[in-house]
mmCIF file of C-alpha atoms and ligand atoms in Angstrom:
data_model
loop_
_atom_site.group_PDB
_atom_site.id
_atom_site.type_symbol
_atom_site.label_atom_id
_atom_site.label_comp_id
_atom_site.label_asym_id
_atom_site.label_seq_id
_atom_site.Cartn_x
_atom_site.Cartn_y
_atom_site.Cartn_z
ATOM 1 C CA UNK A 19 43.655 69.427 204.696
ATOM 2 C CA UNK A 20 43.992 72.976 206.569
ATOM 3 C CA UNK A 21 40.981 73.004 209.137
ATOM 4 C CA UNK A 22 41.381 76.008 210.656
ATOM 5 C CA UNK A 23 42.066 78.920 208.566
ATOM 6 C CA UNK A 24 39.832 78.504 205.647
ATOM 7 C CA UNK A 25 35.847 79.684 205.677
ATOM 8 C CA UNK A 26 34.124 77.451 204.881
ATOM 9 C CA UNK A 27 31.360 76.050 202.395
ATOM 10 C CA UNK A 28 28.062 73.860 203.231
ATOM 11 C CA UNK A 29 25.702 73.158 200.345
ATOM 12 C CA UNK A 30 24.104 70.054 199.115
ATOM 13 C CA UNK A 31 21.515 67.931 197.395
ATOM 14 C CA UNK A 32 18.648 65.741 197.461
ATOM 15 C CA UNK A 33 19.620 62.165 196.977
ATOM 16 C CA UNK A 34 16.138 61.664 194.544
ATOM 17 C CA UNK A 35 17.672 60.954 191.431
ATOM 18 C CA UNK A 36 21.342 61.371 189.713
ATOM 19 C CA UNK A 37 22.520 65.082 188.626
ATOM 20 C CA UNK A 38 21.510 66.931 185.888
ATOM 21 C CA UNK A 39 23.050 69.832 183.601
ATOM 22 C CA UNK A 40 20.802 72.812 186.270
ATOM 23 C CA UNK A 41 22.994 71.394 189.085
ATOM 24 C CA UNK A 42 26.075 71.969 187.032
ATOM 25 C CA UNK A 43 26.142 75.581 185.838
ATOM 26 C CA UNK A 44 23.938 76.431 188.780
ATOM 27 C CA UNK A 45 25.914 74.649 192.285
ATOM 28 C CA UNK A 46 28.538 72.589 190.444
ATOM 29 C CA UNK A 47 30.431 74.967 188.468
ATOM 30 C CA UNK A 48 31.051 77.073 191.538
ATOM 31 C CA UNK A 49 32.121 74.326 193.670
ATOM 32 C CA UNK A 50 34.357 73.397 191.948
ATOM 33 C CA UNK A 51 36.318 76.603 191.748
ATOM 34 C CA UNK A 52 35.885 76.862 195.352
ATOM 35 C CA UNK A 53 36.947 73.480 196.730
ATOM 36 C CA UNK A 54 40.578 74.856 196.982
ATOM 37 C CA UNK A 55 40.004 78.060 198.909
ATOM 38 C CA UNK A 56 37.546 77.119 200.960
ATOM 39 C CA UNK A 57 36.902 74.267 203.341
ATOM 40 C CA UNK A 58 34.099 73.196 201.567
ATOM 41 C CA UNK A 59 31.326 70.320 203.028
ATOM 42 C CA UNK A 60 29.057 68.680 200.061
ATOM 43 C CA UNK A 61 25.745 67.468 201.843
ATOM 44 C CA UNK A 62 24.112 64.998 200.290
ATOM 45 C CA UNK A 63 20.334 65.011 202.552
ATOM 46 C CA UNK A 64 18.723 61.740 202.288
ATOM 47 C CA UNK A 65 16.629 63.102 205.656
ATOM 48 C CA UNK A 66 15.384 65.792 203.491
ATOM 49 C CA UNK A 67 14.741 63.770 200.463
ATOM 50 C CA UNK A 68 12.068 61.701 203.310
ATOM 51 C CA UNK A 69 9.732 64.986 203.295
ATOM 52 C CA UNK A 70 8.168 63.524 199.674
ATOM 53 C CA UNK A 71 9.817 60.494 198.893
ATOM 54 C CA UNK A 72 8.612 58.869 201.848
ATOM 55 C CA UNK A 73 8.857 55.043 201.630
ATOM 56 C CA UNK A 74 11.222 55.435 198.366
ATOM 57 C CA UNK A 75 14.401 53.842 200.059
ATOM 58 C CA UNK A 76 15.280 52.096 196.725
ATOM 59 C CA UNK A 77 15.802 55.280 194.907
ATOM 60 C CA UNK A 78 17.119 57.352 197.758
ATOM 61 C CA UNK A 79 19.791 54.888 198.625
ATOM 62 C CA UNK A 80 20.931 54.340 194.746
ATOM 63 C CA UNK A 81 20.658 58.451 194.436
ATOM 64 C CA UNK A 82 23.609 58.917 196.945
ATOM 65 C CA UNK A 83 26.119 56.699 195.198
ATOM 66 C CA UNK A 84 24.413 58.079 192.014
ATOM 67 C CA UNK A 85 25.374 61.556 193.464
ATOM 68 C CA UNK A 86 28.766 60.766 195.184
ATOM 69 C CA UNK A 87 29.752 59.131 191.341
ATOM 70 C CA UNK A 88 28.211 62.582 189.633
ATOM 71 C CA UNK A 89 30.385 64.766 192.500
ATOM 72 C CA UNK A 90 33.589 62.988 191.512
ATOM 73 C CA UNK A 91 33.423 62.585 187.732
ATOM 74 C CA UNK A 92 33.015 66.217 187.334
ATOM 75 C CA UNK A 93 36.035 66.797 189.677
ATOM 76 C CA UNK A 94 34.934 67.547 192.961
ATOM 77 C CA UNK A 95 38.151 66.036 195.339
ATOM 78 C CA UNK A 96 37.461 64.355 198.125
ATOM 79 C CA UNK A 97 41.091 64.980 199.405
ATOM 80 C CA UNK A 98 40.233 68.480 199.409
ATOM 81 C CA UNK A 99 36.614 69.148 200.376
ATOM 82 C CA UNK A 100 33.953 66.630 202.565
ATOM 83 C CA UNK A 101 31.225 64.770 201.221
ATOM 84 C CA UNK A 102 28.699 64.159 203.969
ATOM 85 C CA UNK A 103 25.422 62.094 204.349
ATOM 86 C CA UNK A 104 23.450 63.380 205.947
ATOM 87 C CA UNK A 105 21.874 60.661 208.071
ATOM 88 C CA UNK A 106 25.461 59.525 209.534
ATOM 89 C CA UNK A 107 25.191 63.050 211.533
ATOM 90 C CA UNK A 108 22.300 62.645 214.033
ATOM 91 C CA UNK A 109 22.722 65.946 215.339
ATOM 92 C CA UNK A 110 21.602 67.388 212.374
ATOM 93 C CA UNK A 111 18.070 66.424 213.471
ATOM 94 C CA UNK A 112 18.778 67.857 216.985
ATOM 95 C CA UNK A 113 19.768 70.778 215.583
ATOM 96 C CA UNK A 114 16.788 71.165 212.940
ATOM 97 C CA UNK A 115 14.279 70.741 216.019
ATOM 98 C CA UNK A 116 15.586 73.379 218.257
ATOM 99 C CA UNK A 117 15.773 75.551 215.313
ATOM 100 C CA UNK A 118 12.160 75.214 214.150
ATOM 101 C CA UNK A 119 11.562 76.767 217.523
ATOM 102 C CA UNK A 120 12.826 80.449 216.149
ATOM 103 C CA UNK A 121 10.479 79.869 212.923
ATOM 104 C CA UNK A 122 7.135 81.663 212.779
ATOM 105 C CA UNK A 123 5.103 79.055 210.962
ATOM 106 C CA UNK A 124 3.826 82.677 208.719
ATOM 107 C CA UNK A 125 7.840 82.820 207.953
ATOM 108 C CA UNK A 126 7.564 79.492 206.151
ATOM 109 C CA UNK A 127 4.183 80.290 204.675
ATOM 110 C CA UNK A 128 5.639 83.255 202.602
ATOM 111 C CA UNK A 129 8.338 81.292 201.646
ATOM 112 C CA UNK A 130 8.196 81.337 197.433
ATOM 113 C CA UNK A 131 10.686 78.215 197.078
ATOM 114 C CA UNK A 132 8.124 76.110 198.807
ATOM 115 C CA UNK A 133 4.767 77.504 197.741
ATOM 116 C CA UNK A 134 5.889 76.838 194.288
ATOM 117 C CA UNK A 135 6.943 73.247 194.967
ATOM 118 C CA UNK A 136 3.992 72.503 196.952
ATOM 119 C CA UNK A 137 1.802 73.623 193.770
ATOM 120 C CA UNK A 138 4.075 71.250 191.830
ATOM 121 C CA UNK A 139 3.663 68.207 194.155
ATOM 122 C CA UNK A 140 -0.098 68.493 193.267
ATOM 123 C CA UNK A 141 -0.736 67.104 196.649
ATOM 124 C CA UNK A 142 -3.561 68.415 199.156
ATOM 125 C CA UNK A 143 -1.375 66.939 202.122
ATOM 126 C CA UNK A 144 2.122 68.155 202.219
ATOM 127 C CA UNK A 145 3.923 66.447 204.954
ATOM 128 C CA UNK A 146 5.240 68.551 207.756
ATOM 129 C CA UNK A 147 8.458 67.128 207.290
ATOM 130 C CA UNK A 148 8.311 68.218 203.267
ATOM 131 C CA UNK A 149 6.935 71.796 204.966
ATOM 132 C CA UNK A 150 9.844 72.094 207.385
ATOM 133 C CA UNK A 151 13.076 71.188 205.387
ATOM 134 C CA UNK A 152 14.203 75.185 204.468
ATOM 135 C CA UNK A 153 14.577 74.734 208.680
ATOM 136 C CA UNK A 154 16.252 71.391 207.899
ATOM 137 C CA UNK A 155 18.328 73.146 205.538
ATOM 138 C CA UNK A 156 19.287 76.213 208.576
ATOM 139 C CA UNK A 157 20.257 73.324 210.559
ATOM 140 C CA UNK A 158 22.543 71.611 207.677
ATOM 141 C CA UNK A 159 24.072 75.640 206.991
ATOM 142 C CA UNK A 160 24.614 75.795 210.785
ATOM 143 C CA UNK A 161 26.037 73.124 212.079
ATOM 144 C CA UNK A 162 29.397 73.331 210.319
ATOM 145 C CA UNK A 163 28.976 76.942 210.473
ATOM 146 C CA UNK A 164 29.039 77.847 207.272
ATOM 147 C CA UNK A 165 30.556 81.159 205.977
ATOM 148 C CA UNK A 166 29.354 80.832 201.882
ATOM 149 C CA UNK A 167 26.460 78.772 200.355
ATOM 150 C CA UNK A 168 26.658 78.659 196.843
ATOM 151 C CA UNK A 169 23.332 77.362 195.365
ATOM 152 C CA UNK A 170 20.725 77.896 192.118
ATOM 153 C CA UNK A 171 18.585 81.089 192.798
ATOM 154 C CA UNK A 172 15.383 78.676 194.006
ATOM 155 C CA UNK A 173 17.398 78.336 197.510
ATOM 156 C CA UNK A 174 17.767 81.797 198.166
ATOM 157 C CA UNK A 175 14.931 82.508 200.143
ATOM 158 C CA UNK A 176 16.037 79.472 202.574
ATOM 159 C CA UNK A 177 19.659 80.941 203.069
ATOM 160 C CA UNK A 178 17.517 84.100 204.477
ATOM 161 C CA UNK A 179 15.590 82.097 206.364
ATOM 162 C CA UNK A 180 18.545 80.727 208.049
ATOM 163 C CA UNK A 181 19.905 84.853 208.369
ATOM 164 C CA UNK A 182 16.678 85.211 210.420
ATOM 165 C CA UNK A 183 17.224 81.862 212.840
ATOM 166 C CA UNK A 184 21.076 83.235 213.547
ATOM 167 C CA UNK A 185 20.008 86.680 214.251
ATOM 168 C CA UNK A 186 16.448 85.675 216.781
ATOM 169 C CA UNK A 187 19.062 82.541 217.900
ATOM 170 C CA UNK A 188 22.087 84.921 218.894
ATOM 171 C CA UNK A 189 19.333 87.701 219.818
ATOM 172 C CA UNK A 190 17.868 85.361 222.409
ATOM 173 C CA UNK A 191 20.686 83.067 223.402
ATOM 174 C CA UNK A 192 23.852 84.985 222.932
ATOM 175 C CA UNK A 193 26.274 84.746 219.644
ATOM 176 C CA UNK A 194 26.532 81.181 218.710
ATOM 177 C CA UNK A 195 26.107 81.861 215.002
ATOM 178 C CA UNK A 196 26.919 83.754 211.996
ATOM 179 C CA UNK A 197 25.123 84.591 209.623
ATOM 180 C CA UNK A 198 25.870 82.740 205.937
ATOM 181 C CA UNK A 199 25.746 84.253 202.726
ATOM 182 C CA UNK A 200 24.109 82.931 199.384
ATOM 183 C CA UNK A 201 26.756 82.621 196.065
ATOM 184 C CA UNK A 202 24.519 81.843 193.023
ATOM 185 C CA UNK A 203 26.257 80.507 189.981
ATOM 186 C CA UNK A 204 26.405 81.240 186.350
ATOM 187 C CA UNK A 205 23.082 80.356 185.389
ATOM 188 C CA UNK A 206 20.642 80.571 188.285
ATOM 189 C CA UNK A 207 17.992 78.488 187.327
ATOM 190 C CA UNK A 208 18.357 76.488 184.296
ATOM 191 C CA UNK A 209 14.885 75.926 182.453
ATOM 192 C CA UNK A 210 13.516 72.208 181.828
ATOM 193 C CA UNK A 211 13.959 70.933 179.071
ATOM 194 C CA UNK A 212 10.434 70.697 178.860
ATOM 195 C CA UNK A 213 10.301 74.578 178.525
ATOM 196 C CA UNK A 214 9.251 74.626 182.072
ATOM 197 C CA UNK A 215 10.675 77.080 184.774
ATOM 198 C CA UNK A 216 13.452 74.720 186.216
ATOM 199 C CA UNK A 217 14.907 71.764 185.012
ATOM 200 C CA UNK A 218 14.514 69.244 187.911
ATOM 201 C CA UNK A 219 15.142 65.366 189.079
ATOM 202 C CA UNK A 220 11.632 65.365 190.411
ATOM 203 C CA UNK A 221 10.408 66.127 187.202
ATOM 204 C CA UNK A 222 12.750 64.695 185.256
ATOM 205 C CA UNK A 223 12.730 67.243 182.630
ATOM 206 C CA UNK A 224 16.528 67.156 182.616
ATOM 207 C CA UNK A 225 19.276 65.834 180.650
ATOM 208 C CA UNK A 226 21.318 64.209 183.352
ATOM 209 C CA UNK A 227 25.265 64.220 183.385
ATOM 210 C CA UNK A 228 24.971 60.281 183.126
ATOM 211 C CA UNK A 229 23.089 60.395 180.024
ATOM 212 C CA UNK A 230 24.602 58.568 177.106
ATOM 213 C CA UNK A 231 25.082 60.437 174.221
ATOM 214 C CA UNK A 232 21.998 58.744 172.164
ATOM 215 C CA UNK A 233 20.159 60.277 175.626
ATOM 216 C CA UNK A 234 20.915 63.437 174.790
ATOM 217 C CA UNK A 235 20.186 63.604 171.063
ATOM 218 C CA UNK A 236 16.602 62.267 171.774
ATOM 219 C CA UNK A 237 16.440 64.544 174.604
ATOM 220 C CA UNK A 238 17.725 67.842 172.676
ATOM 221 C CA UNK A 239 15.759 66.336 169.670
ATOM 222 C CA UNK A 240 11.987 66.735 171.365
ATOM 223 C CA UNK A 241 12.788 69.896 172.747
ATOM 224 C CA UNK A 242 10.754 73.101 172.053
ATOM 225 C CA UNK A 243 12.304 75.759 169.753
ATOM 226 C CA UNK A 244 9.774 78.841 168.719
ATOM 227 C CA UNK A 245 5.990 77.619 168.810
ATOM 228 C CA UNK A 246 5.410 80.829 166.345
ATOM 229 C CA UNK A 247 7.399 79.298 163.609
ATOM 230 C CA UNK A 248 6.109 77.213 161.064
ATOM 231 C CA UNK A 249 8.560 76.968 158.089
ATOM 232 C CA UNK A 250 12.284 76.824 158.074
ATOM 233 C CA UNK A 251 12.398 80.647 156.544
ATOM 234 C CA UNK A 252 10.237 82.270 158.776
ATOM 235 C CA UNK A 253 12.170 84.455 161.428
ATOM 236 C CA UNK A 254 12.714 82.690 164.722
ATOM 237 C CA UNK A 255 12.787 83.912 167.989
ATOM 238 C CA UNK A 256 15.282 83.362 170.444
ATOM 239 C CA UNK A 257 13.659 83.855 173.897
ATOM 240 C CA UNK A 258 11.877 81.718 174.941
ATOM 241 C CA UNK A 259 13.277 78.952 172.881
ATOM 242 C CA UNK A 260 14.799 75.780 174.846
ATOM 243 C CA UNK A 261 17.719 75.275 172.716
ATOM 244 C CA UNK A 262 18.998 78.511 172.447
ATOM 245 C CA UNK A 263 18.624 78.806 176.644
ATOM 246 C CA UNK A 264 20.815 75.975 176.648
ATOM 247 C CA UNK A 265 23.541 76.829 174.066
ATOM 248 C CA UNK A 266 23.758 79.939 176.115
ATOM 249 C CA UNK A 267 24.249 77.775 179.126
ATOM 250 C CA UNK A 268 26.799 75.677 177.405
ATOM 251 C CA UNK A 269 28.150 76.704 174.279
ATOM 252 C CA UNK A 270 31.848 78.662 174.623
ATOM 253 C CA UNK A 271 32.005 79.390 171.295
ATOM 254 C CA UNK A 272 30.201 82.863 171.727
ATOM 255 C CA UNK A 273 30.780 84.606 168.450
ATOM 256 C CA UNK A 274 29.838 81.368 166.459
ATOM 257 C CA UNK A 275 26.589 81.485 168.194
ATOM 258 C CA UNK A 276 25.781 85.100 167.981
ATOM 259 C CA UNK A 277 25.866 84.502 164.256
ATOM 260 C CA UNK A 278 23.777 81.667 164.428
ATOM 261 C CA UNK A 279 21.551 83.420 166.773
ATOM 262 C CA UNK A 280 21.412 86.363 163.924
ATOM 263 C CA UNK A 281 20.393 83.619 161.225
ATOM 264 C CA UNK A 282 17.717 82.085 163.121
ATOM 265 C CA UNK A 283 16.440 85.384 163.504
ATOM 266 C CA UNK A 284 16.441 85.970 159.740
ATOM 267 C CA UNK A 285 15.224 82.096 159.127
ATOM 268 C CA UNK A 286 17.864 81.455 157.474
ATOM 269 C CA UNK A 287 18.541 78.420 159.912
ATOM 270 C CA UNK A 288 16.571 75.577 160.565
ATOM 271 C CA UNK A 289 15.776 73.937 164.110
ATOM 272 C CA UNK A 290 17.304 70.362 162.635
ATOM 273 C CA UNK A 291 21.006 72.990 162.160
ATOM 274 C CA UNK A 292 20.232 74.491 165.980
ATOM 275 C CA UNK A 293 19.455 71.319 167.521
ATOM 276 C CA UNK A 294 22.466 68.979 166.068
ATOM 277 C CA UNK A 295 25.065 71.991 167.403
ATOM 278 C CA UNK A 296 23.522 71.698 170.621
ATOM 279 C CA UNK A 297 23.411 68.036 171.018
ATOM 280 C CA UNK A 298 27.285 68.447 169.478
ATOM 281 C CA UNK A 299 27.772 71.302 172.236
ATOM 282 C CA UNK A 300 26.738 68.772 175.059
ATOM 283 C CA UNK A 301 27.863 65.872 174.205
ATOM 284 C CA UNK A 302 31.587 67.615 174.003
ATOM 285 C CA UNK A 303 31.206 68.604 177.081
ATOM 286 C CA UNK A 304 29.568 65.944 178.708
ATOM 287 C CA UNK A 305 31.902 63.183 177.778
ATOM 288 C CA UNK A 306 35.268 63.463 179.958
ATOM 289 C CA UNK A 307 32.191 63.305 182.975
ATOM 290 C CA UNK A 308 31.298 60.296 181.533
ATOM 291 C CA UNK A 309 34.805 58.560 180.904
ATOM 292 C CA UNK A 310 35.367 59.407 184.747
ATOM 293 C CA UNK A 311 32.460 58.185 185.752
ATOM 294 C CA UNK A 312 33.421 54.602 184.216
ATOM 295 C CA UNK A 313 36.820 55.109 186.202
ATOM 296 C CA UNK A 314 34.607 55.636 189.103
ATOM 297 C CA UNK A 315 32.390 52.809 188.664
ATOM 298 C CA UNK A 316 35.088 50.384 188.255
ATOM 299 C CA UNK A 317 36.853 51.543 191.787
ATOM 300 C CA UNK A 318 33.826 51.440 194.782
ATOM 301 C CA UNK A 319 36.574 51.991 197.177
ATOM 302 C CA UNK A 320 37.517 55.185 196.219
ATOM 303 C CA UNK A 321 33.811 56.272 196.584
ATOM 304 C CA UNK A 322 33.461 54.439 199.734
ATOM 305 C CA UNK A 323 36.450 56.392 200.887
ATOM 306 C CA UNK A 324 34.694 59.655 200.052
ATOM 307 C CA UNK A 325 31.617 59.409 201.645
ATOM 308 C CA UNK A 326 33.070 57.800 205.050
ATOM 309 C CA UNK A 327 35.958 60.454 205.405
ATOM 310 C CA UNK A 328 33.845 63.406 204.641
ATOM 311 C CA UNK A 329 31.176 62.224 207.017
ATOM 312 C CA UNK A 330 33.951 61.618 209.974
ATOM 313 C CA UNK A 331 35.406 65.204 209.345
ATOM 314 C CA UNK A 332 31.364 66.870 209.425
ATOM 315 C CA UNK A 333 30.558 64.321 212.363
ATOM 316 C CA UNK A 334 33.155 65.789 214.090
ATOM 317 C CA UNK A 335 32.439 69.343 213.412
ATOM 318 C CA UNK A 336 28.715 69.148 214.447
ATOM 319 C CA UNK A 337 29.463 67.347 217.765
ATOM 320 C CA UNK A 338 31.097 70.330 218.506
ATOM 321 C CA UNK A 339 28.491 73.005 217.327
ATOM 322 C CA UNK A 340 25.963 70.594 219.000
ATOM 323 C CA UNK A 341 28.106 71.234 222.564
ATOM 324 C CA UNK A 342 27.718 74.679 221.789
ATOM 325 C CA UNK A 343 23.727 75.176 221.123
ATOM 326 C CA UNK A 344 23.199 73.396 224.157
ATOM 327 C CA UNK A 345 25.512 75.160 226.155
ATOM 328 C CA UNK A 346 24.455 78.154 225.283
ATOM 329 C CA UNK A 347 20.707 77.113 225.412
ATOM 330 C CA UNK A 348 21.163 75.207 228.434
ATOM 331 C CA UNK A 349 19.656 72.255 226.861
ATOM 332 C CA UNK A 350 20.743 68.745 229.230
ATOM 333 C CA UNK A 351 22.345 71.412 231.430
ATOM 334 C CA UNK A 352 21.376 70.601 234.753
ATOM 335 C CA UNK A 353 23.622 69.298 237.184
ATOM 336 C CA UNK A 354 23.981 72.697 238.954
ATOM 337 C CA UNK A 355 20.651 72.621 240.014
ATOM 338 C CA UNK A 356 20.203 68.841 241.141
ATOM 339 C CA UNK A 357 23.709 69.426 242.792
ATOM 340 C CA UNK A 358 22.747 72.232 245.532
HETATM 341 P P1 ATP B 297 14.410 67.901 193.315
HETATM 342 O O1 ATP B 297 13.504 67.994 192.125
HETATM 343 O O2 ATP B 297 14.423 66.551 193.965
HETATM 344 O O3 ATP B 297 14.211 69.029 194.317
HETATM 345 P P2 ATP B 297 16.548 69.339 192.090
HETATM 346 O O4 ATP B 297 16.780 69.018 190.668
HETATM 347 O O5 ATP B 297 15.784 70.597 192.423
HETATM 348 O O6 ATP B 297 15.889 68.065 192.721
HETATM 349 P P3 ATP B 297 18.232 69.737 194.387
HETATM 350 O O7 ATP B 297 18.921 68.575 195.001
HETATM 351 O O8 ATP B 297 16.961 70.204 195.035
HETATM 352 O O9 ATP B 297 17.931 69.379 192.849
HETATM 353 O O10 ATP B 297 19.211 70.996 194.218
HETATM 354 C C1 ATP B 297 20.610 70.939 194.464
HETATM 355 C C2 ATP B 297 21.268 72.244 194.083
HETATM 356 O O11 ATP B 297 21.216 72.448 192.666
HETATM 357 C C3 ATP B 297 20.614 73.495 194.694
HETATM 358 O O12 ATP B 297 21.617 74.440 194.986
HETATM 359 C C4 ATP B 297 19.738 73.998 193.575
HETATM 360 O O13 ATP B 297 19.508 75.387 193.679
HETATM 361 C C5 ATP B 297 20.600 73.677 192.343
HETATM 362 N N1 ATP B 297 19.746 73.471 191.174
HETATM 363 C C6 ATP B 297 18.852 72.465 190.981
HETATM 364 N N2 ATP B 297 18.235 72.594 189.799
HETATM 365 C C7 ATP B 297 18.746 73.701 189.212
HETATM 366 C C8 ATP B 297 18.520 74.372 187.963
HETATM 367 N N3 ATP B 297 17.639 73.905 187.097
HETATM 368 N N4 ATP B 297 19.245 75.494 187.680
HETATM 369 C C9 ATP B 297 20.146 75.974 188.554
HETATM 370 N N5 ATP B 297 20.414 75.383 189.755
HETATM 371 C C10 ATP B 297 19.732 74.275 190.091
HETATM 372 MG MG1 MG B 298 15.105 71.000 194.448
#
């Protein structure tokens, strides 16, 4: 692996829960094509998943061999790129307290990313960890020094946020850092399939990429099509309606589903017709995942190998950002003065 020439790549997720089809049209998809030219670090932040799974170690533990198995069976290559965990780089937390120093607590306030998911956790009491991790997520962007961070539209506002720390940072401390920029992929934020506004693990309104394919017919089978129609023959409507947001998502065979689209305008389809083609649309493209998966599965040590090389190589890396910040902030830099 070339270390030196390459930009490179941080992004991540949330060990709380295995991946689902968002993750892959909106973070996968693009990783992928991007784990050849750049040198590219997958985070997977089991800190970060702490903030409102507090106490969950169960499910956080099985999510990052659920993720590690998700990141290889759609061909993400460890030889090439770095999957990290978090936890194994304890500067990371070093790195997310100095940082919170540069954040106005009104920054974080008017974050919309975090407003909205507070709302969703239907909690009065928030933890200040959970309120803190778009700083968390500066630090993780920072400390390999990221030049790209390609992630669903719902992270944007926390790749500015970490524009503003590198600017106040190098403003106040001299240039340490640059400042990263967002790539959002194909579909920015794919609905739930639920109907509601994102399709998430939290939730679980999601059809995961480990789903079986009797998953995903039940799952495609209960979704929501056009409230407004009644009959078969009335005209249907196509925004708004779950399965159609998803065969746009997923289906390659464009033409084929304009026409379809055009029919189920005229109600001259029926949601049984829509729903089988998309269950038959996901299911094709789901299954090579799955038969890698298996592969996976049966050989641990490959995964094993993943995780613990890719954590080494970002170990290193941070160590050496970590010399930097406290260099430059003259943080444990004090033997001048009890020298004299
Ligand atoms: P959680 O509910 O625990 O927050 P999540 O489903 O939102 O889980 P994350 O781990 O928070 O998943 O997100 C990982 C990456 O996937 C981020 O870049 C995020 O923007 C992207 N992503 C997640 N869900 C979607 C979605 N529905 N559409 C597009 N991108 C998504
Ligand atoms: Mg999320």
């Amino acid at each position: 692996m070339s270390t030196n020439t390459k930009k490179r790549i941080l992004t991540g997720v949330r060990p709380t829960g295995p991946l689902h089809l968002g993750h892959y049209v909106g973070a996968l998809e693009n990783w992928l094509k991007l784990q050849d030219e750049y040198e590219c670090f997958f985070l997977i932040s089991d800190y970060q998943a702490l903030g409102d799974h507090l106490g969950e170690t169960d499910r956080i533990r099985n999510s990052v061999i659920e993720v590690t198995l998700d990141w290889l069976s759609v061909g993400l290559n460890p030889e090439k790129c770095s999957f990290v965990i978090q936890s194994y780089v304890p500067e990371h937390a070093e790195l997310f307290m100095l940082l919170s120093m540069f954040v106005p607590i009104s920054l974080v306030d008017r974050n919309p990313t975090l407003k909205a998911e507070i709302i969703q956790q239907k909690k009065s009491d928030v933890s200040l960890g959970f309120y803190n991790y778009p700083v968390s997520q500066a630090a993780d962007i920072l400390l390999p020094q990221a030049d790209l961070v390609p992630v669903g539209e719902d992270q944007l506002p926390h790749i500015e946020l970490t524009r503003e720390i590198v600017r106040k940072f190098n403003k106040v401390y001299g240039e340490v850092f640059k400042e990263p920029k967002a790539l959002v992929g194909r579909v920015p934020r794919l609905i739930g399939t639920d109907g509601g506004a994102k399709a998430s693990k939290s939730l679980n309104n999601c059809i995961y990429l480990s789903d079986s394919a009797e998953e995903v017919a039940k799952k495609v089978k209960s979704m929501y099509t056009d409230p407004t129609r009644i009959r078969a023959t009335d005209p249907g409507h196509i925004e708004g309606n779950v399965v159609f947001s998803y065969l746009d998502a997923f289906d390659t065979e464009t033409s084929e589903l304009n026409k379809l689209k055009k029919e189920y305008q005229a109600g001259k389809v029926g949601d049984v017709a829509i729903k089988e083609r998309l269950t038959k649309v996901l299911n094709n493209f789901l299954e090579p995942i799955r038969q890698k998966r298996e592969y996976f599965k049966a050989h641990p040590e490959e995964v094993r190998s993943a995780l613990l090389n890719g954590t080494a190589r970002a170990k290193k890396i941070a160590e050496e950002t970590m010399l930097r910040v406290r260099e430059a902030m003259k943080i444990a830099h004090y033997e001048d003065l009890l020298n004299k």
